[in-house]
Coordinates of C-alpha atoms and ligand atoms in Angstrom, one line a residue:
M1 CA 27.4 306.1 135.3
K2 CA 24.5 303.7 135.0
K3 CA 21.0 305.2 135.7
I4 CA 18.9 303.4 138.3
N5 CA 15.2 304.3 138.4
V6 CA 12.6 303.4 141.0
T7 CA 11.7 300.5 138.7
K8 CA 12.5 298.8 135.4
S9 CA 9.7 297.0 133.7
Y10 CA 10.1 293.2 133.3
L11 CA 10.4 292.1 129.7
P12 CA 10.0 288.4 128.9
P13 CA 12.5 286.8 126.4
Y14 CA 12.0 288.4 123.0
E15 CA 11.4 285.1 121.2
E16 CA 8.6 284.1 123.6
Y17 CA 6.7 287.3 122.7
I18 CA 7.3 286.7 119.0
T19 CA 6.0 283.2 119.2
E20 CA 2.9 284.4 121.0
I21 CA 2.0 287.2 118.6
K22 CA 2.6 284.9 115.6
K23 CA -1.0 283.7 116.3
I24 CA -2.2 287.2 115.4
W25 CA -0.8 286.9 111.9
D26 CA -2.3 283.4 111.6
N27 CA -5.8 284.4 112.4
N28 CA -5.9 288.2 111.7
I29 CA -7.8 289.0 114.9
L30 CA -6.2 292.0 116.6
T31 CA -8.7 293.0 119.3
N32 CA -12.4 292.7 120.3
Y33 CA -11.8 290.0 122.9
G34 CA -10.1 287.7 120.4
P35 CA -8.6 284.3 121.3
I36 CA -5.5 285.6 123.1
N37 CA -7.6 287.9 125.3
I38 CA -9.8 284.9 126.1
E39 CA -6.8 282.7 126.8
L40 CA -5.3 285.3 129.1
Q41 CA -8.5 285.8 131.0
N42 CA -8.7 282.0 131.5
K43 CA -5.1 281.8 132.7
L44 CA -5.6 284.7 135.1
E45 CA -8.7 283.1 136.5
K46 CA -6.7 280.0 137.1
Y47 CA -3.7 281.8 138.6
L48 CA -5.8 283.9 140.9
D49 CA -8.4 281.2 141.6
I50 CA -11.2 283.6 140.7
D51 CA -14.1 282.5 138.5
K52 CA -14.2 285.6 136.3
V53 CA -11.9 288.5 135.4
H54 CA -12.5 291.2 132.9
F55 CA -9.3 292.2 131.1
V56 CA -9.5 295.9 130.2
N57 CA -7.2 298.6 128.8
N58 CA -5.9 300.1 132.0
G59 CA -6.4 300.3 135.8
T60 CA -8.0 303.7 135.7
I61 CA -10.6 302.5 133.2
A62 CA -11.2 299.6 135.6
L63 CA -12.0 302.0 138.4
L64 CA -14.3 304.1 136.1
L65 CA -16.1 300.9 135.1
A66 CA -16.5 299.8 138.7
I67 CA -18.0 303.1 139.8
D68 CA -20.4 303.2 136.7
C69 CA -21.3 299.5 137.1
L70 CA -22.6 300.1 140.6
G71 CA -24.7 303.0 139.4
L72 CA -22.8 305.6 141.5
E73 CA -23.4 309.1 140.2
N74 CA -23.8 312.4 142.1
V75 CA -23.0 310.8 145.4
D76 CA -20.1 310.9 147.9
I77 CA -17.5 308.1 147.9
I78 CA -15.2 307.7 150.9
T79 CA -11.6 307.1 149.9
T80 CA -8.0 307.3 151.0
P81 CA -5.8 310.4 150.5
F82 CA -2.6 308.2 150.4
S83 CA -2.7 306.8 146.9
F84 CA -1.9 307.6 143.3
I85 CA -4.1 310.4 141.9
A86 CA -6.1 308.0 139.7
T87 CA -8.0 306.7 142.8
A88 CA -9.6 310.1 143.6
S89 CA -9.7 311.5 140.1
S90 CA -11.7 308.4 138.9
I91 CA -14.4 309.4 141.5
V92 CA -14.6 312.9 140.2
W93 CA -14.5 311.8 136.6
Q94 CA -17.7 309.8 137.3
K95 CA -19.3 312.9 138.8
C96 CA -19.0 311.8 142.4
K97 CA -17.3 313.5 145.3
P98 CA -14.3 311.9 147.1
I99 CA -14.4 312.2 150.9
F100 CA -11.0 311.6 152.3
V101 CA -10.6 309.5 155.5
D102 CA -7.2 309.4 157.1
I103 CA -5.0 306.3 157.1
N104 CA -3.7 303.9 159.7
P105 CA 0.0 304.7 160.2
E106 CA 1.0 301.0 160.2
S107 CA -0.9 299.6 157.2
L108 CA -0.9 303.0 155.3
N109 CA -4.5 302.1 154.3
I110 CA -7.7 303.8 155.1
D111 CA -8.4 303.7 158.8
P112 CA -11.8 301.9 159.3
E113 CA -12.1 303.5 162.8
K114 CA -12.4 306.9 161.1
I115 CA -14.9 305.9 158.3
E116 CA -18.2 306.0 160.1
E117 CA -17.9 309.6 161.3
K118 CA -17.6 310.7 157.7
I119 CA -20.8 308.9 156.5
T120 CA -23.7 311.1 155.5
P121 CA -26.9 310.4 153.6
R122 CA -25.0 311.3 150.4
T123 CA -22.4 308.5 151.0
K124 CA -23.0 305.5 148.9
A125 CA -19.6 303.7 148.6
I126 CA -16.1 303.2 150.0
L127 CA -13.2 303.1 147.5
A128 CA -10.2 301.8 149.5
V129 CA -6.7 301.0 148.2
H130 CA -4.5 298.1 149.2
C131 CA -1.6 300.4 149.2
F132 CA 1.8 298.8 148.3
G133 CA -0.1 295.5 148.1
I134 CA -0.7 295.5 151.9
P135 CA -4.3 294.3 152.5
C136 CA -6.9 296.8 153.9
D137 CA -8.8 295.7 157.0
V138 CA -11.3 294.0 154.6
E139 CA -13.4 292.5 157.4
K140 CA -14.0 295.8 159.2
I141 CA -14.6 297.7 156.0
Q142 CA -17.2 295.0 155.0
E143 CA -18.9 295.3 158.3
I144 CA -19.2 299.1 158.1
A145 CA -20.4 298.9 154.5
Q146 CA -23.1 296.3 155.4
K147 CA -24.3 298.3 158.4
N148 CA -24.5 301.6 156.4
N149 CA -25.7 300.1 153.1
L150 CA -22.6 301.1 151.1
F151 CA -20.8 299.5 148.2
V152 CA -17.1 298.6 148.5
I153 CA -14.7 299.0 145.6
Y154 CA -11.1 298.1 146.0
D155 CA -8.4 299.8 144.0
A156 CA -6.2 296.8 144.0
A157 CA -3.7 298.3 141.5
H158 CA -0.8 297.0 143.7
A159 CA -2.4 293.8 144.7
F160 CA -2.0 291.3 141.9
G161 CA -0.8 288.0 143.3
V162 CA -1.4 289.0 146.9
K163 CA -3.4 286.5 149.0
Y164 CA -5.2 287.3 152.2
K165 CA -6.5 284.3 154.3
N166 CA -5.6 282.0 151.4
K167 CA -7.8 283.9 148.9
S168 CA -6.8 286.4 146.2
L169 CA -7.1 289.9 147.6
L170 CA -9.1 290.7 144.4
S171 CA -11.9 288.5 145.7
Y172 CA -12.9 291.1 148.3
G173 CA -15.3 294.0 147.9
D174 CA -18.3 294.3 145.5
I175 CA -15.8 295.0 142.7
S176 CA -11.9 294.9 142.8
C177 CA -9.8 296.7 140.2
C178 CA -6.3 296.0 139.3
S179 CA -3.7 297.7 137.1
L180 CA -1.5 295.7 134.7
H181 CA 0.6 298.8 133.8
A182 CA 4.3 298.2 132.8
T183 CA 5.4 299.5 136.2
K184 CA 3.3 297.1 138.3
I185 CA 4.3 293.7 139.6
Y186 CA 2.5 291.9 136.8
H187 CA 1.8 293.7 133.5
S188 CA 0.5 293.6 129.9
V189 CA 2.3 296.9 129.0
E190 CA -1.0 298.7 129.6
G191 CA -3.9 296.9 131.1
G192 CA -6.3 296.5 133.9
L193 CA -8.7 294.0 135.5
C194 CA -12.1 294.2 137.0
V195 CA -13.3 291.4 139.3
V196 CA -17.0 291.6 140.1
N197 CA -17.6 289.8 143.4
N198 CA -21.2 291.0 143.7
K199 CA -22.6 288.8 141.0
K200 CA -25.7 291.0 140.6
Y201 CA -23.4 293.3 138.6
E202 CA -21.5 290.7 136.5
E203 CA -23.7 291.0 133.4
K204 CA -23.6 294.8 133.4
M205 CA -19.8 294.8 133.6
E206 CA -19.6 292.3 130.8
A207 CA -21.7 294.8 128.7
I208 CA -20.3 298.2 129.6
K209 CA -16.7 297.3 128.9
K210 CA -17.7 296.9 125.2
F211 CA -20.1 299.8 124.4
G212 CA -22.9 298.4 126.5
T213 CA -23.6 295.4 124.2
I214 CA -24.7 291.9 125.1
N215 CA -25.1 289.5 122.2
N216 CA -25.0 292.3 119.8
S217 CA -27.9 294.2 121.4
Y218 CA -27.6 297.5 123.4
K219 CA -28.6 297.0 127.0
F220 CA -26.6 299.7 128.8
I221 CA -24.6 302.9 128.0
G222 CA -21.1 301.6 127.8
I223 CA -17.6 302.6 126.9
N224 CA -14.7 301.0 124.9
A225 CA -12.5 299.4 127.6
K226 CA -11.2 296.6 125.4
N227 CA -7.6 295.7 125.3
S228 CA -5.7 294.4 122.2
E229 CA -4.4 290.9 121.4
F230 CA -0.9 292.4 121.5
H231 CA -1.3 293.4 125.1
A232 CA -2.9 290.1 126.0
A233 CA 0.1 288.3 124.4
M234 CA 2.5 290.3 126.6
G235 CA 0.2 289.4 129.6
I236 CA 0.5 285.7 128.8
C237 CA 4.3 285.9 128.4
V238 CA 4.8 287.8 131.7
L239 CA 2.4 285.5 133.5
N240 CA 4.6 282.5 132.5
H241 CA 7.5 284.1 134.5
L242 CA 5.5 285.6 137.4
D243 CA 6.5 283.0 140.0
E244 CA 10.2 283.6 139.4
I245 CA 9.7 287.4 139.3
I246 CA 8.1 287.3 142.7
L247 CA 10.8 285.0 144.1
T248 CA 13.5 287.3 142.8
R249 CA 11.8 290.3 144.3
K250 CA 11.4 288.5 147.6
R251 CA 15.1 287.9 147.8
I252 CA 15.9 291.6 147.0
Y253 CA 13.2 292.7 149.5
Q254 CA 14.9 290.6 152.2
Q255 CA 18.3 292.0 151.4
Y256 CA 17.0 295.6 151.7
V257 CA 15.3 294.8 155.0
K258 CA 18.5 293.3 156.4
E259 CA 20.5 296.3 155.5
L260 CA 18.1 299.0 156.5
K261 CA 15.9 297.8 159.3
D262 CA 17.9 299.6 162.0
L263 CA 17.9 302.9 160.0
V264 CA 14.4 303.5 158.7
E265 CA 10.9 302.4 159.3
I266 CA 9.7 299.6 156.9
P267 CA 6.0 298.9 156.6
S268 CA 5.4 295.4 157.8
I269 CA 3.6 292.6 155.9
P270 CA 0.7 291.5 158.0
K271 CA 0.0 287.9 159.1
E272 CA -2.3 285.8 157.0
C273 CA -1.0 287.6 153.9
E274 CA 0.9 286.1 151.0
Y275 CA 2.7 289.1 149.7
N276 CA 3.8 290.1 146.1
Y277 CA 6.8 292.3 146.9
I278 CA 5.7 295.1 144.6
Y279 CA 7.4 298.1 146.2
F280 CA 10.1 298.8 148.7
P281 CA 8.9 301.9 150.7
V282 CA 10.9 303.3 153.6
I283 CA 9.8 306.0 156.1
F284 CA 12.3 308.5 157.4
K285 CA 12.1 310.4 160.7
S286 CA 11.7 313.7 158.8
E287 CA 11.2 315.2 155.4
E288 CA 14.7 316.8 155.6
R289 CA 16.3 313.4 156.1
L290 CA 14.4 312.1 153.1
L291 CA 15.4 315.0 150.9
R292 CA 19.1 314.6 151.9
V293 CA 19.0 310.9 151.0
V294 CA 17.3 311.7 147.7
A295 CA 19.9 314.3 146.8
R296 CA 22.8 311.9 147.6
L297 CA 21.2 309.1 145.6
N298 CA 20.5 311.5 142.6
E299 CA 24.2 312.5 142.7
N300 CA 24.9 308.8 142.1
N301 CA 22.4 308.6 139.2
I302 CA 19.9 306.8 141.4
Y303 CA 16.3 307.9 141.3
P304 CA 13.9 306.7 143.9
R305 CA 10.3 308.0 143.8
R306 CA 8.2 309.7 146.4
Y307 CA 5.1 307.4 146.3
F308 CA 2.8 308.9 147.4
Y309 CA 3.5 312.6 147.7
P310 CA 1.7 314.9 148.1
S311 CA -1.2 313.5 150.1
L312 CA -4.2 313.8 147.8
S313 CA -6.1 315.6 150.6
S314 CA -3.6 318.5 150.3
L315 CA -4.3 319.1 146.6
N316 CA -6.7 321.9 145.8
I317 CA -8.2 320.2 142.7
F318 CA -10.7 318.1 144.7
G319 CA -12.2 320.9 146.6
N320 CA -11.8 319.1 149.9
T321 CA -11.4 320.3 153.4
E322 CA -10.5 317.1 155.3
K323 CA -7.1 317.4 156.9
C324 CA -5.9 313.8 157.2
E325 CA -2.9 314.6 159.3
I326 CA -1.4 311.1 159.3
S327 CA -1.5 310.9 155.5
L328 CA 0.0 314.5 155.2
D329 CA 2.8 313.5 157.6
I330 CA 3.7 310.1 156.2
S331 CA 3.5 311.3 152.5
K332 CA 6.3 313.8 153.3
R333 CA 8.6 311.1 154.9
I334 CA 8.1 308.1 152.7
L335 CA 10.3 307.0 149.8
C336 CA 10.1 304.1 147.4
L337 CA 13.6 302.7 146.7
P338 CA 14.6 301.2 143.3
F339 CA 13.2 297.7 143.2
D340 CA 12.9 295.4 140.2
T341 CA 14.1 292.1 138.9
Y342 CA 17.1 293.6 137.1
I343 CA 18.7 295.5 140.1
E344 CA 22.1 294.1 141.0
N345 CA 23.5 293.2 144.4
K346 CA 26.1 296.0 144.2
D347 CA 23.4 298.6 143.4
I348 CA 21.4 297.6 146.5
K349 CA 24.6 297.7 148.5
L350 CA 25.4 301.2 147.2
I351 CA 21.8 302.5 147.9
C352 CA 21.9 301.1 151.5
K353 CA 25.4 302.6 152.1
I354 CA 24.3 306.0 151.0
I355 CA 21.2 305.8 153.3
R356 CA 23.4 304.6 156.2
E357 CA 26.0 307.4 155.7
C358 CA 23.2 310.1 155.6
E359 CA 21.4 308.7 158.6
E360 CA 24.5 308.1 160.7
S361 CA 25.9 311.6 160.0
I362 CA 23.1 313.2 162.1
Ligands
LIG401 C1 -1.1 302.5 138.8 C2 -2.3 302.9 139.7 C3 -3.6 303.2 139.2 C4 -3.8 303.4 137.7 O1 -3.5 302.3 136.9 P1 -3.2 302.5 135.3 O2 -3.2 301.1 134.8 O3 -1.9 303.2 135.2 O4 -4.3 303.3 134.8 C5 -4.6 303.4 140.0 N1 -4.4 303.3 141.4 C6 -3.2 303.1 141.9 C7 -3.1 303.0 143.4 C8 -2.1 302.9 141.1 O5 -0.9 302.7 141.6

């Protein structure tokens, strides 16, 4: 029986990658923002319509760079409990404390209505996530940040290619960070992006990603966040296919919606949003129902993933006491179904049939 995972990384045609990396043998430049890195950054800036992107080695490093670049240390950072662990652990890794604010049950993103009550004199930033590529309430978050003198960082790990009000979602916040990991919508095997929208910090970002150097002189304490020419080459090859990847995913997404909309709750794509179709999350009425579906899918060698479970606010590693009831509840009932460019029609039919049988047998 064929195994179907929650996702299968897109690989461009082999020959295209070989052609791209041939340049590395021609010029013997393997890393250090060589010509392929520069070419990729230029192409990404054009694709996203953003004037500067920093290509770095992964999305977690992008978050660490953003927190460091804004000078955040020994302060509180407001964030969402409904995310991948890297969002909150990046805050702690940079010696700050995450303060969890509950999510809005529709968008699954941090609820701006609940942010202000958590602000104290120690609060210096909001780190919000565009979960599953669905835009946060960027206007309201900006307004709160301005009023309270806070920085805004977006973990836009899921948001490559998403547009909100005709602009890349990465162009919101003081700094936006993206992941180009192999499991994301657009990837360079491992990789990440920083977009510095607050131009006061552009020069510092340029320096800290490469040991703090500007024109060979040391201006800041930095880190090695460089990515290789091999990774950049994959980034270029995948980018050449991204429009078809998103179209294929849109078709699969619509097929899932058609088959499942009367059975489970499907987070909706807001108006004024051009979506990237990165995940297919469904919300069951109870955790028991979810577990039954997972068991039946597993029997058929199908492995969906519980993104994001458990709610980060329920982990004891962050030393938090915030409850975040909505995040706790939804994280127990949400499941991401297998979703990639390789999945076949009959696989989707089988997955939907199993869910229908489970749900209708109650
Ligand atoms: C994938 C992911 C990250 C981390 O990105 P990496 O490139 O794997 O380091 C951070 N935040 C969220 C929400 C993610 O899904």
